[in-house]
Short mmCIF file of C-alpha atoms and ligand atoms in Angstrom, two decimals:
data_model
loop_
_atom_site.label_atom_id
_atom_site.label_comp_id
_atom_site.label_asym_id
_atom_site.label_seq_id
_atom_site.Cartn_x
_atom_site.Cartn_y
_atom_site.Cartn_z
CA MET A 1 69.24 -34.62 27.75
CA PRO A 2 72.00 -33.88 25.72
CA SER A 3 72.16 -30.32 23.87
CA LYS A 4 74.95 -30.91 21.39
CA LYS A 5 76.92 -30.89 23.77
CA ASP A 6 74.98 -29.78 26.61
CA LYS A 7 76.96 -32.14 28.77
CA GLY A 8 74.66 -32.80 32.06
CA LYS A 9 76.21 -31.43 35.37
CA ALA A 10 80.04 -31.48 35.87
CA LYS A 11 81.24 -34.44 37.93
CA ALA A 12 83.10 -33.02 40.68
CA THR A 13 86.17 -35.04 40.90
CA ASP A 14 89.15 -33.56 40.21
CA ALA A 15 87.76 -30.27 40.80
CA PRO A 16 89.45 -27.03 41.59
CA PRO A 17 90.27 -25.33 44.95
CA LYS A 18 87.01 -24.41 46.01
CA GLU A 19 87.21 -20.93 46.41
CA ILE A 20 84.83 -20.11 43.32
CA THR A 21 82.70 -23.17 42.29
CA GLN A 22 80.30 -23.40 39.50
CA LYS A 23 77.31 -22.83 41.56
CA ASP A 24 78.59 -19.68 42.83
CA LEU A 25 79.26 -18.26 39.54
CA GLU A 26 76.00 -19.57 38.53
CA LYS A 27 74.54 -18.09 41.21
CA LEU A 28 75.89 -14.97 40.36
CA ALA A 29 74.76 -15.16 36.98
CA LYS A 30 71.38 -15.68 38.26
CA ASP A 31 71.29 -12.69 40.37
CA VAL A 32 72.68 -10.84 37.39
CA ASP A 33 69.29 -11.72 35.28
CA LYS A 34 67.08 -10.78 38.18
CA ILE A 35 68.66 -7.38 38.71
CA ALA A 36 68.70 -6.92 34.91
CA SER A 37 64.75 -8.11 34.75
CA LYS A 38 63.68 -6.10 37.65
CA VAL A 39 65.40 -2.59 36.05
CA GLN A 40 63.47 -3.77 32.33
CA HIS A 41 60.35 -4.64 33.35
CA ARG A 42 60.18 -0.80 35.79
CA GLN A 43 61.02 0.43 32.29
CA GLU A 44 58.76 -0.96 30.57
CA LYS A 45 56.38 -0.01 33.31
CA ALA A 46 56.82 3.33 33.05
CA LEU A 47 57.01 3.21 29.49
CA ALA A 48 53.64 1.08 28.70
CA LYS A 49 51.79 4.77 31.47
CA GLY A 50 53.78 7.06 29.60
CA GLU A 51 56.15 8.07 32.22
CA PRO A 52 59.69 9.00 32.08
CA ILE A 53 61.97 6.31 33.15
CA LYS A 54 63.81 7.25 35.98
CA GLU A 55 67.00 4.63 36.51
CA LYS A 56 69.53 5.23 34.57
CA LYS A 57 68.54 2.93 31.55
CA ILE A 58 70.56 -0.58 30.92
CA ASP A 59 73.62 0.43 29.14
CA PRO A 60 73.31 -3.33 27.17
CA ALA A 61 77.08 -3.19 25.97
CA LYS A 62 78.18 -2.84 30.16
CA GLU A 63 75.46 -5.65 30.41
CA ALA A 64 76.27 -7.97 27.85
CA GLU A 65 79.64 -8.29 28.45
CA MET A 66 79.50 -8.65 32.03
CA ARG A 67 77.15 -11.28 31.47
CA LYS A 68 79.56 -13.14 28.76
CA LYS A 69 82.52 -12.61 31.29
CA ILE A 70 80.21 -14.54 34.17
CA GLU A 71 79.08 -17.31 31.37
CA ALA A 72 82.65 -17.76 30.16
CA MET A 73 84.04 -18.37 33.78
CA VAL A 74 81.44 -20.83 34.55
CA GLN A 75 81.58 -22.41 31.03
CA ALA A 76 85.55 -22.69 30.94
CA LEU A 77 85.08 -24.22 35.15
CA SER A 78 82.47 -26.36 33.83
CA ASN A 79 84.45 -27.80 30.68
CA MET A 80 87.71 -28.02 32.50
CA GLU A 81 85.55 -30.64 34.74
CA GLN A 82 84.22 -32.54 32.20
CA THR A 83 87.00 -33.14 30.21
CA GLY A 84 89.49 -33.55 33.20
CA ALA A 85 91.60 -30.87 32.01
CA ILE A 86 91.66 -29.50 35.30
CA LYS A 87 94.83 -31.09 37.20
CA ALA A 88 95.20 -31.48 40.94
CA SER A 89 96.96 -28.29 40.49
CA GLY A 90 93.85 -26.48 39.08
CA ARG A 91 95.26 -25.32 36.47
CA LYS A 92 94.44 -26.26 32.72
CA ASP A 93 96.74 -26.89 30.09
CA MET A 94 95.25 -24.74 27.71
CA GLY A 95 97.78 -25.55 25.05
CA ASP A 96 97.50 -29.63 25.09
CA HIS A 97 95.65 -30.13 21.82
CA LYS A 98 98.11 -32.32 19.72
CA PHE A 99 95.53 -31.97 16.70
CA TRP A 100 94.59 -28.32 16.82
CA ASN A 101 97.30 -26.93 17.79
CA THR A 102 98.63 -27.67 14.13
CA GLN A 103 95.52 -26.63 12.21
CA PRO A 104 94.94 -23.00 11.00
CA VAL A 105 92.73 -21.93 12.93
CA LEU A 106 92.66 -19.02 16.39
CA GLN A 107 95.24 -20.85 19.10
CA HIS A 108 94.02 -19.96 22.75
CA GLY A 109 94.99 -16.39 23.47
CA GLU A 110 96.08 -15.64 20.51
CA ASP A 111 94.35 -11.81 19.62
CA VAL A 112 92.72 -10.66 16.45
CA THR A 113 94.27 -7.85 14.87
CA GLU A 114 93.02 -8.08 11.36
CA GLU A 115 89.97 -10.39 10.42
CA GLY A 116 91.63 -12.96 7.66
CA PRO A 117 92.27 -16.64 6.80
CA ILE A 118 95.06 -18.09 7.99
CA ASP A 119 95.91 -19.99 5.10
CA PRO A 120 95.91 -18.73 1.59
CA ALA A 121 93.19 -20.83 -0.43
CA VAL A 122 95.39 -23.23 -2.76
CA PRO A 123 94.46 -24.22 -6.95
CA ARG A 124 92.87 -27.49 -6.95
CA ASP A 125 96.02 -29.40 -8.25
CA GLN A 126 97.64 -28.88 -5.24
CA VAL A 127 95.60 -30.20 -3.02
CA GLN A 128 96.51 -33.71 -1.48
CA GLN A 129 94.54 -36.15 -3.71
CA GLU A 130 94.62 -39.15 -1.95
CA PRO A 131 92.76 -39.51 0.80
CA TYR A 132 94.56 -39.65 3.90
CA PRO A 133 95.34 -42.89 5.58
CA LEU A 134 93.61 -44.97 7.90
CA PRO A 135 94.39 -47.67 10.18
CA LYS A 136 94.63 -50.88 7.89
CA GLU A 137 91.74 -52.21 8.97
CA PHE A 138 89.37 -49.69 8.30
CA GLU A 139 88.43 -47.99 4.95
CA TRP A 140 86.97 -44.70 3.38
CA CYS A 141 83.11 -44.55 2.11
CA GLU A 142 80.61 -41.67 1.13
CA VAL A 143 77.70 -42.66 2.68
CA ASP A 144 74.81 -42.43 0.01
CA ILE A 145 71.91 -41.03 1.57
CA GLN A 146 69.44 -41.48 -0.89
CA ASP A 147 69.94 -45.06 -0.36
CA ASP A 148 67.36 -46.32 2.31
CA LYS A 149 69.79 -49.12 3.63
CA GLN A 150 72.61 -46.31 4.10
CA ILE A 151 70.14 -44.14 5.83
CA ILE A 152 69.26 -46.74 7.56
CA GLU A 153 73.04 -47.52 8.60
CA LEU A 154 74.11 -43.63 9.42
CA TYR A 155 70.89 -43.60 12.23
CA GLN A 156 71.81 -46.49 13.60
CA LEU A 157 75.76 -45.49 13.96
CA LEU A 158 74.46 -41.51 14.93
CA THR A 159 71.15 -43.14 17.31
CA MET A 160 73.77 -44.92 19.60
CA ASN A 161 77.08 -43.21 19.49
CA TYR A 162 75.74 -39.31 18.82
CA VAL A 163 76.12 -36.96 21.52
CA GLU A 164 75.06 -37.92 25.04
CA ASP A 165 74.61 -35.61 28.50
CA ASP A 166 77.32 -36.27 30.76
CA ASP A 167 75.58 -38.87 32.79
CA ALA A 168 74.38 -40.89 29.95
CA GLN A 169 71.10 -40.47 30.48
CA PHE A 170 70.22 -39.08 27.10
CA ARG A 171 71.29 -39.56 23.31
CA PHE A 172 70.30 -37.40 20.10
CA ASP A 173 68.16 -39.45 18.04
CA TYR A 174 68.19 -37.27 14.39
CA SER A 175 65.89 -39.27 12.58
CA ALA A 176 66.34 -40.25 9.35
CA PRO A 177 64.22 -38.01 7.40
CA PHE A 178 65.92 -35.22 9.30
CA LEU A 179 69.38 -36.48 8.03
CA LYS A 180 68.04 -36.22 5.07
CA TRP A 181 66.76 -32.78 4.84
CA ALA A 182 70.05 -31.67 7.09
CA LEU A 183 72.30 -33.07 5.05
CA GLN A 184 70.97 -32.67 0.98
CA PRO A 185 70.74 -28.97 0.85
CA PRO A 186 70.67 -26.99 -2.04
CA GLY A 187 74.22 -27.49 -3.51
CA TRP A 188 75.06 -30.90 -1.26
CA ARG A 189 77.81 -33.39 -2.57
CA LYS A 190 77.90 -36.81 -1.89
CA SER A 191 82.11 -36.50 -1.34
CA TRP A 192 81.50 -34.88 1.98
CA HIS A 193 79.13 -37.12 2.80
CA VAL A 194 81.97 -39.18 4.32
CA GLY A 195 81.90 -42.84 6.28
CA VAL A 196 84.56 -45.01 7.62
CA ARG A 197 83.79 -48.87 7.81
CA VAL A 198 85.32 -52.10 8.73
CA SER A 199 87.36 -53.86 5.78
CA SER A 200 86.06 -56.87 6.98
CA ASN A 201 82.93 -56.45 7.44
CA LYS A 202 81.96 -53.19 6.02
CA LYS A 203 80.05 -51.78 9.37
CA LEU A 204 79.72 -47.80 9.48
CA VAL A 205 81.55 -46.96 11.99
CA ALA A 206 82.39 -43.40 11.69
CA PHE A 207 81.42 -40.38 10.20
CA ILE A 208 81.76 -37.21 9.16
CA SER A 209 79.77 -34.49 6.86
CA GLY A 210 79.71 -30.97 5.29
CA ILE A 211 77.42 -29.24 3.48
CA PRO A 212 77.60 -25.73 1.51
CA ALA A 213 76.47 -22.63 3.10
CA ALA A 214 76.54 -18.85 2.68
CA VAL A 215 77.88 -17.50 5.83
CA ARG A 216 78.93 -13.85 6.81
CA SER A 217 81.03 -13.38 9.70
CA HIS A 218 81.28 -9.43 10.50
CA LYS A 219 81.12 -7.75 7.25
CA THR A 220 82.41 -10.85 5.09
CA LEU A 221 80.24 -13.66 3.30
CA HIS A 222 81.85 -17.15 3.09
CA HIS A 223 80.83 -19.76 1.17
CA LEU A 224 82.00 -22.34 3.92
CA THR A 225 81.35 -26.11 4.34
CA GLU A 226 79.39 -26.31 7.94
CA ILE A 227 80.43 -29.28 9.38
CA ASN A 228 78.04 -31.49 11.53
CA TYR A 229 77.49 -35.27 12.63
CA LEU A 230 81.16 -36.04 13.34
CA CYS A 231 80.99 -39.46 14.87
CA VAL A 232 83.01 -42.63 16.27
CA HIS A 233 81.14 -45.75 17.05
CA LYS A 234 82.14 -45.45 21.41
CA LYS A 235 84.49 -49.18 20.70
CA LEU A 236 86.88 -47.06 18.52
CA ARG A 237 87.21 -44.04 21.21
CA SER A 238 90.26 -42.42 21.47
CA LYS A 239 92.33 -43.86 18.97
CA ARG A 240 92.82 -40.06 17.53
CA LEU A 241 90.35 -41.46 14.55
CA ALA A 242 88.67 -38.00 14.44
CA PRO A 243 90.88 -35.65 13.70
CA VAL A 244 91.82 -38.22 10.06
CA LEU A 245 88.03 -37.45 9.69
CA ILE A 246 88.36 -33.91 10.43
CA LYS A 247 91.21 -33.83 8.14
CA GLU A 248 90.04 -35.96 5.09
CA ILE A 249 86.67 -33.19 4.78
CA THR A 250 88.92 -29.92 4.93
CA ARG A 251 90.79 -32.07 1.94
CA ARG A 252 88.07 -32.90 0.51
CA SER A 253 86.73 -28.83 0.85
CA HIS A 254 90.02 -27.82 -0.52
CA LEU A 255 89.14 -29.94 -3.64
CA GLU A 256 85.64 -28.34 -4.08
CA GLY A 257 87.49 -24.89 -3.74
CA VAL A 258 85.91 -24.10 0.04
CA PHE A 259 88.78 -23.16 2.40
CA GLN A 260 86.72 -21.73 5.11
CA ALA A 261 84.62 -24.03 7.88
CA ALA A 262 81.58 -23.39 10.52
CA TYR A 263 81.17 -26.27 12.92
CA THR A 264 79.85 -26.23 16.84
CA GLY A 265 80.76 -28.33 20.08
CA GLY A 266 79.73 -28.54 22.94
CA ILE A 267 83.77 -28.97 23.83
CA VAL A 268 86.10 -26.09 24.54
CA LEU A 269 88.94 -26.05 21.46
CA PRO A 270 90.92 -23.36 20.29
CA THR A 271 89.12 -21.23 19.68
CA PRO A 272 85.51 -19.95 19.57
CA ILE A 273 84.00 -16.84 18.06
CA ALA A 274 81.28 -17.04 20.62
CA THR A 275 79.72 -18.74 23.03
CA CYS A 276 75.90 -19.63 23.74
CA ARG A 277 73.98 -21.13 26.64
CA TYR A 278 71.18 -23.53 26.47
CA TYR A 279 67.70 -22.47 27.85
CA HIS A 280 64.68 -25.30 28.01
CA ARG A 281 60.74 -24.51 28.07
CA SER A 282 59.24 -27.38 29.79
CA LEU A 283 55.70 -28.20 27.94
CA ASN A 284 55.69 -31.63 29.44
CA PRO A 285 56.64 -31.44 33.00
CA LYS A 286 55.71 -34.42 34.29
CA LYS A 287 57.12 -36.29 31.83
CA LEU A 288 60.08 -34.05 32.29
CA VAL A 289 60.74 -35.07 36.22
CA GLU A 290 60.00 -38.66 35.12
CA CYS A 291 62.68 -38.73 32.56
CA ASN A 292 64.82 -37.18 35.46
CA PHE A 293 65.29 -33.70 32.61
CA SER A 294 63.75 -31.46 35.47
CA ARG A 295 63.63 -32.10 39.83
CA VAL A 296 60.78 -30.95 41.25
CA PRO A 297 61.84 -27.29 43.03
CA ARG A 298 61.87 -27.76 46.86
CA ASN A 299 58.59 -25.81 48.02
CA SER A 300 56.85 -26.79 44.87
CA THR A 301 54.94 -30.05 43.55
CA ILE A 302 54.00 -31.38 40.34
CA SER A 303 50.65 -30.13 39.71
CA ALA A 304 51.78 -26.36 40.60
CA MET A 305 54.85 -27.43 37.60
CA VAL A 306 52.09 -28.22 35.76
CA LYS A 307 50.05 -25.29 36.54
CA LYS A 308 52.74 -22.91 35.85
CA PHE A 309 53.92 -24.31 32.11
CA LYS A 310 50.50 -24.83 30.81
CA VAL A 311 49.85 -22.96 27.49
CA ALA A 312 46.75 -21.73 25.67
CA GLU A 313 45.01 -23.87 23.81
CA GLN A 314 45.28 -21.73 20.59
CA PRO A 315 47.57 -19.51 19.24
CA SER A 316 46.21 -15.72 19.58
CA THR A 317 48.21 -13.93 16.82
CA PRO A 318 45.89 -12.52 14.33
CA GLY A 319 46.99 -14.10 10.53
CA LEU A 320 49.43 -16.58 11.84
CA ARG A 321 49.10 -19.93 9.59
CA GLU A 322 51.86 -22.48 8.35
CA MET A 323 54.39 -21.83 6.29
CA LYS A 324 53.70 -22.33 2.36
CA PRO A 325 56.32 -23.21 -0.64
CA GLU A 326 55.48 -20.05 -2.28
CA ASP A 327 56.08 -17.59 0.81
CA ALA A 328 59.67 -18.34 0.18
CA THR A 329 60.58 -15.18 -1.62
CA GLN A 330 58.85 -12.76 1.01
CA VAL A 331 60.55 -14.55 3.66
CA ARG A 332 63.94 -14.63 2.50
CA GLU A 333 63.63 -10.85 2.18
CA LEU A 334 62.42 -11.14 5.56
CA LEU A 335 65.05 -13.32 7.34
CA ASN A 336 67.79 -11.60 5.36
CA LYS A 337 67.28 -8.59 6.62
CA TYR A 338 66.69 -9.34 10.02
CA LEU A 339 69.64 -11.30 10.46
CA SER A 340 72.02 -8.51 8.83
CA LYS A 341 72.20 -7.33 12.49
CA PHE A 342 74.36 -10.03 13.91
CA ASP A 343 78.01 -10.44 13.76
CA VAL A 344 77.25 -14.08 12.57
CA ALA A 345 74.65 -15.06 10.50
CA PRO A 346 73.95 -16.99 7.19
CA VAL A 347 72.99 -15.37 3.95
CA PHE A 348 69.83 -17.23 2.15
CA GLU A 349 71.03 -16.61 -1.16
CA THR A 350 67.89 -17.98 -3.09
CA ASP A 351 64.29 -19.05 -2.73
CA ASP A 352 65.49 -22.52 -3.09
CA ASP A 353 67.62 -22.26 0.22
CA VAL A 354 64.15 -20.89 2.22
CA ARG A 355 62.38 -23.33 0.99
CA HIS A 356 64.05 -26.13 1.75
CA TRP A 357 65.15 -24.91 5.12
CA LEU A 358 62.61 -23.04 6.11
CA ALA A 359 59.41 -24.79 4.32
CA PRO A 360 57.78 -27.31 6.69
CA THR A 361 58.90 -30.58 6.29
CA PRO A 362 56.37 -33.34 8.26
CA GLU A 363 58.19 -34.06 11.41
CA VAL A 364 61.30 -32.35 10.58
CA VAL A 365 60.94 -28.27 10.61
CA TRP A 366 57.75 -26.45 11.26
CA SER A 367 57.10 -23.00 10.39
CA TYR A 368 54.78 -20.41 10.30
CA VAL A 369 53.94 -17.04 8.86
CA VAL A 370 51.71 -14.19 9.89
CA GLU A 371 50.39 -12.72 7.14
CA ASP A 372 48.42 -9.08 7.15
CA THR A 373 44.55 -9.82 6.04
CA LYS A 374 44.64 -6.64 4.20
CA THR A 375 47.72 -6.27 2.58
CA HIS A 376 48.58 -10.11 2.33
CA LYS A 377 52.29 -9.09 3.11
CA ILE A 378 54.13 -11.33 5.16
CA THR A 379 54.83 -9.57 8.19
CA ASP A 380 56.29 -12.17 10.68
CA PHE A 381 58.01 -15.49 10.53
CA PHE A 382 58.93 -18.40 13.12
CA SER A 383 60.46 -22.15 12.93
CA PHE A 384 61.73 -24.83 14.94
CA TYR A 385 62.73 -28.44 14.33
CA THR A 386 62.06 -31.66 16.23
CA LEU A 387 65.01 -33.49 17.26
CA PRO A 388 64.09 -35.96 20.12
CA SER A 389 66.15 -37.46 22.32
CA SER A 390 67.02 -41.26 23.79
CA VAL A 391 65.70 -42.10 27.09
CA ILE A 392 68.62 -44.33 28.18
CA GLY A 393 67.76 -46.78 30.67
CA ASN A 394 64.42 -45.68 31.94
CA ASP A 395 61.68 -48.22 32.64
CA LYS A 396 59.22 -45.29 31.94
CA HIS A 397 60.00 -43.56 28.96
CA LYS A 398 62.00 -44.45 25.86
CA SER A 399 61.78 -40.77 24.02
CA LEU A 400 61.74 -37.20 24.78
CA ASN A 401 60.39 -35.01 22.27
CA ALA A 402 62.33 -31.92 21.86
CA ALA A 403 61.52 -28.88 20.28
CA TYR A 404 64.43 -26.52 19.23
CA MET A 405 64.12 -23.01 18.07
CA PHE A 406 65.47 -22.41 14.17
CA TYR A 407 65.11 -18.76 12.16
CA TYR A 408 62.74 -16.19 13.05
CA ALA A 409 62.32 -12.57 11.55
CA ILE A 410 59.85 -10.24 12.28
CA ASP A 411 59.50 -6.74 10.18
CA ILE A 412 59.90 -3.74 12.38
CA PRO A 413 57.24 -1.13 11.51
CA GLU A 414 57.98 1.83 9.90
CA LYS A 415 57.02 4.01 13.61
CA GLU A 416 58.97 1.75 15.78
CA ALA A 417 61.97 1.80 12.88
CA ALA A 418 62.62 5.19 13.31
CA ASP A 419 64.23 5.02 17.23
CA SER A 420 66.23 1.92 18.50
CA TYR A 421 64.87 2.34 21.88
CA ASP A 422 61.43 2.08 20.31
CA THR A 423 62.49 -0.75 17.72
CA ALA A 424 63.89 -2.67 20.89
CA ARG A 425 60.92 -2.38 22.93
CA TYR A 426 58.66 -3.79 19.71
CA THR A 427 60.76 -6.58 18.93
CA LYS A 428 60.70 -7.65 22.75
CA GLN A 429 56.54 -7.52 22.41
CA ARG A 430 56.42 -8.68 18.97
CA LEU A 431 58.99 -11.84 19.49
CA THR A 432 57.48 -12.19 23.18
CA GLU A 433 53.77 -13.00 21.49
CA LEU A 434 54.98 -14.98 19.06
CA MET A 435 56.94 -17.37 20.56
CA ARG A 436 54.10 -17.73 22.81
CA ASP A 437 52.74 -19.02 19.75
CA ALA A 438 55.71 -21.04 19.11
CA LEU A 439 55.00 -22.49 22.88
CA VAL A 440 51.47 -23.55 21.63
CA LEU A 441 51.86 -24.69 18.45
CA ALA A 442 54.91 -27.05 19.95
CA LYS A 443 52.63 -28.21 23.01
CA GLN A 444 50.20 -29.20 20.50
CA ALA A 445 52.46 -31.04 18.35
CA ASP A 446 53.08 -33.06 21.70
CA PHE A 447 56.95 -31.38 22.08
CA ASP A 448 57.79 -32.56 26.00
CA VAL A 449 60.47 -29.70 25.87
CA PHE A 450 60.80 -26.15 23.69
CA ASN A 451 65.09 -25.60 23.79
CA ALA A 452 66.82 -22.39 22.38
CA LEU A 453 70.03 -20.87 23.02
CA ASN A 454 70.51 -17.09 24.20
CA LEU A 455 71.29 -16.31 20.79
CA MET A 456 69.72 -13.83 18.46
CA ASP A 457 67.22 -11.49 20.00
CA ASN A 458 66.16 -14.58 22.54
CA SER A 459 67.24 -13.82 25.40
CA MET A 460 64.46 -10.82 25.40
CA PHE A 461 61.74 -13.61 25.63
CA ILE A 462 63.19 -16.56 27.00
CA ASP A 463 61.87 -15.01 30.90
CA ASP A 464 59.13 -13.48 30.18
CA LEU A 465 58.51 -17.13 28.83
CA LYS A 466 59.55 -19.72 31.39
CA PHE A 467 62.49 -20.85 29.74
CA GLY A 468 64.84 -22.16 32.63
CA PRO A 469 69.15 -21.48 31.85
CA GLY A 470 70.39 -25.01 30.99
CA ASP A 471 73.85 -26.35 31.90
CA GLY A 472 74.83 -27.17 28.59
CA TYR A 473 76.87 -24.13 26.16
CA LEU A 474 77.29 -23.90 22.48
CA ASN A 475 80.93 -22.87 20.98
CA TYR A 476 80.98 -22.05 17.23
CA TYR A 477 84.26 -21.91 15.58
CA LEU A 478 85.14 -20.66 12.18
CA TYR A 479 88.01 -23.10 10.90
CA ASN A 480 91.14 -21.16 9.03
CA TRP A 481 89.68 -17.27 9.66
CA LYS A 482 90.68 -14.78 12.18
CA CYS A 483 87.49 -13.45 13.71
CA ARG A 484 86.92 -11.03 16.37
CA ASP A 485 85.03 -12.18 19.48
CA ILE A 486 80.90 -12.50 18.67
CA LYS A 487 79.06 -11.61 22.00
CA PRO A 488 75.57 -14.42 21.70
CA HIS A 489 73.00 -11.59 20.87
CA LYS A 490 75.06 -11.06 17.62
CA VAL A 491 74.90 -14.96 16.74
CA GLY A 492 72.38 -15.62 14.19
CA LEU A 493 73.74 -18.49 13.19
CA VAL A 494 71.54 -21.26 13.83
CA MET A 495 72.98 -24.88 13.21
CA LEU A 496 71.28 -28.24 13.49
C1 COA B 1 83.75 -36.25 19.54
C2 COA B 1 84.39 -37.90 18.71
C3 COA B 1 84.04 -37.92 17.37
C4 COA B 1 85.93 -37.62 19.05
O1 COA B 1 86.66 -38.98 18.88
P1 COA B 1 87.48 -39.42 20.29
O2 COA B 1 87.76 -41.17 19.77
O3 COA B 1 86.77 -39.36 21.48
O4 COA B 1 88.87 -38.63 19.73
P2 COA B 1 90.00 -38.96 19.38
O5 COA B 1 90.84 -39.91 20.08
O6 COA B 1 89.82 -39.49 17.94
O7 COA B 1 90.33 -37.45 19.28
C5 COA B 1 90.73 -36.38 19.52
C6 COA B 1 90.86 -34.77 19.13
O8 COA B 1 89.63 -34.93 18.77
C7 COA B 1 89.01 -33.66 19.03
N1 COA B 1 87.73 -33.51 19.17
C8 COA B 1 87.12 -34.06 19.93
N2 COA B 1 85.98 -34.26 20.15
C9 COA B 1 85.56 -32.74 18.90
C10 COA B 1 84.94 -32.30 18.59
N3 COA B 1 83.36 -32.16 18.79
N4 COA B 1 85.15 -31.73 17.20
C11 COA B 1 86.13 -31.27 17.14
N5 COA B 1 87.51 -31.75 17.48
C12 COA B 1 87.32 -32.69 18.47
C13 COA B 1 89.97 -33.50 20.13
O9 COA B 1 89.81 -31.93 20.83
C14 COA B 1 91.29 -33.96 20.28
O10 COA B 1 92.54 -33.61 19.39
P3 COA B 1 93.19 -31.96 20.45
O11 COA B 1 94.75 -33.39 21.10
O12 COA B 1 93.98 -30.83 19.25
O13 COA B 1 92.86 -31.71 21.74
C15 COA B 1 84.11 -38.66 19.76
O14 COA B 1 84.10 -38.41 21.03
C16 COA B 1 82.16 -38.91 19.43
O15 COA B 1 82.16 -39.71 18.54
N6 COA B 1 81.52 -38.48 20.27
C17 COA B 1 79.76 -38.61 20.20
C18 COA B 1 79.49 -37.70 19.72
C19 COA B 1 80.08 -36.34 19.40
O16 COA B 1 79.78 -35.74 20.50
N7 COA B 1 80.18 -35.83 18.20
C20 COA B 1 80.74 -34.27 17.94
C21 COA B 1 79.66 -33.63 18.10
S1 COA B 1 79.66 -31.87 18.16
#
C-alpha cells in the first residue's frame, strides 16, 4: 500500500556496498524496540504490583534519539535506493536538487541557529502578478470542486496517477467526497486548487492544492498554506512540470499574504523537519495476504493470523459514542490542550474548524468521544479517516479499505497530571483502551487495515495493539521557515 509515500520495498539495483544493509538496520531498530518494550513491561508490572522499579528507568530522550538515528539511517538508505540516487560509488549527491536548491528551504546540512523566515514577506503589489509560463500546449485552470463534473475529473486524475507503492501494486484512491472535504475547510480558496489542462482538448493533466491552516512550530503560530495532492499525469513525468506547479501555488499563496507552507512526502527533499514511520494493524489478514500487502510469516498460517488479529465484537469504553457537531466546543478545547505538548501541531482556532475536520462525515471521517455519564463532560476523543487504495492487477481484489489514525485527545485526571511518570502511565493505558475500541469500530465498518504513523503518543500503543512497522516513511517539511529538528513523538500534525 502506498503510505503517501510508503514506497514499498527498496529495489536492490545500484545498491551500496553491502557492509550495512537496510535489513541489518531494520533488524537493529526491531531489537531496540524489543529491548525498550521488555524494560517497559517490567517497569509496568512492578508498578502494577506497587513494587519499586529495580532497573534504571529508560531515559526517553536517549531512547528516542537512538531510535531516530537508526530510523533516519534506514530511511536514508531506502530513499537513496528508491530514487536511484545511490551511485555506483555508494555516495549520494545530496546537493543535486536543481529546483529545491533555489527555494527558501533549509538546505541539506545547514544548521538552524535561529528559527524564522528565510525570505521576508512582501507587499501584494510586489508579488509577481502573472502566472508562471507553462509549455505552450498547456494552460492553467482553477478546478471548481463544487462542480460535479470537475470533482470527477480531479478524482480520475488522482485515482489513475497519484501515489503508488514502489512495486506498483497499490495506488491511493481518495474518493470524490474525501477530496471535497479535504480541499474545502473554512477559509478555503478556489484560486489554490490549481490545475493544468491540455489547451487543445482541456484534459486535466496536473494538479496541486493549498488550504489555509493554523500550524504551530515550536513557539511560533503560522497561518500557512498546507500543500497537498501534487500530481502530474504519468505520461508527462520528468518534464519539470512539478517545479512550475510548486512555484505557481507559492505565488498564489503570496498574493494572499501567506509566506509559509507545510507539506509532507515520502521522498527526501531539502530538508525534513521530522520523519515519521508508518505502522499497519491488520484487520482482515486473509485479504491482506491475498492482495500481497502482508505475508504469512514462516511457522505461521492464515488461521493463526486470523486468530491473532481478531478484535472484540463491541467497543468497551464506558460513555463512548459518535461525536456530534454540538460537541465541537468541548472537543476543540480538549484537543488544543492535548496538542500543545507537541513541537509541530495544528491549532483549531474556531468551532467551525473542528466541525469541518472532526465531526463525522459519512465515508470520510469517523470520530468518537467519551462522555462522562455523570458530568456530561467530554473526556476523550479520537478519529480516523478513510483512504482506500486501488489494488493494481489483482484478480480477486480491486480495493483495499484502509483507515488512517487522525486526531485524538485525552483529558489527564488531576491525580495523574501532578506527576510526569503518572501522566505517561495514564496516557499509555487510556490510549491503549481507546485505540483498541478504534480498531473494533474500524473492523465493524469493514476496514481491512488500520494505519498510523509513529507520531503523537502512538508509540505507546502500537506494539500492544499489534501494529507492525511498514517500510514507508513520511517526511514533514516547512517552506520558508527555519525550524529545529522535531522527533516523531513530538509531531502533532496529521496531513491527509
Ligand atoms: C510528484 C510528481 C508530481 C513529480 O513530478 P515528476 O514529473 O516526477 O518530476 P518533475 O520533472 O516535474 O520535477 C522534478 C522536481 O520535482 C521535485 N519533486 C518530486 N516529487 C516531489 C514532491 N513530492 N514534492 C516536492 N517536490 C517534488 C523533485 O525533487 C525535482 O526537483 P529537484 O531537481 O530540485 O530535486 C509526480 O512524480 C507524481 O505525480 N507522482 C505521483 C504522485 C505523488 O507522488 N505526489 C506527491 C505526493 S507527496
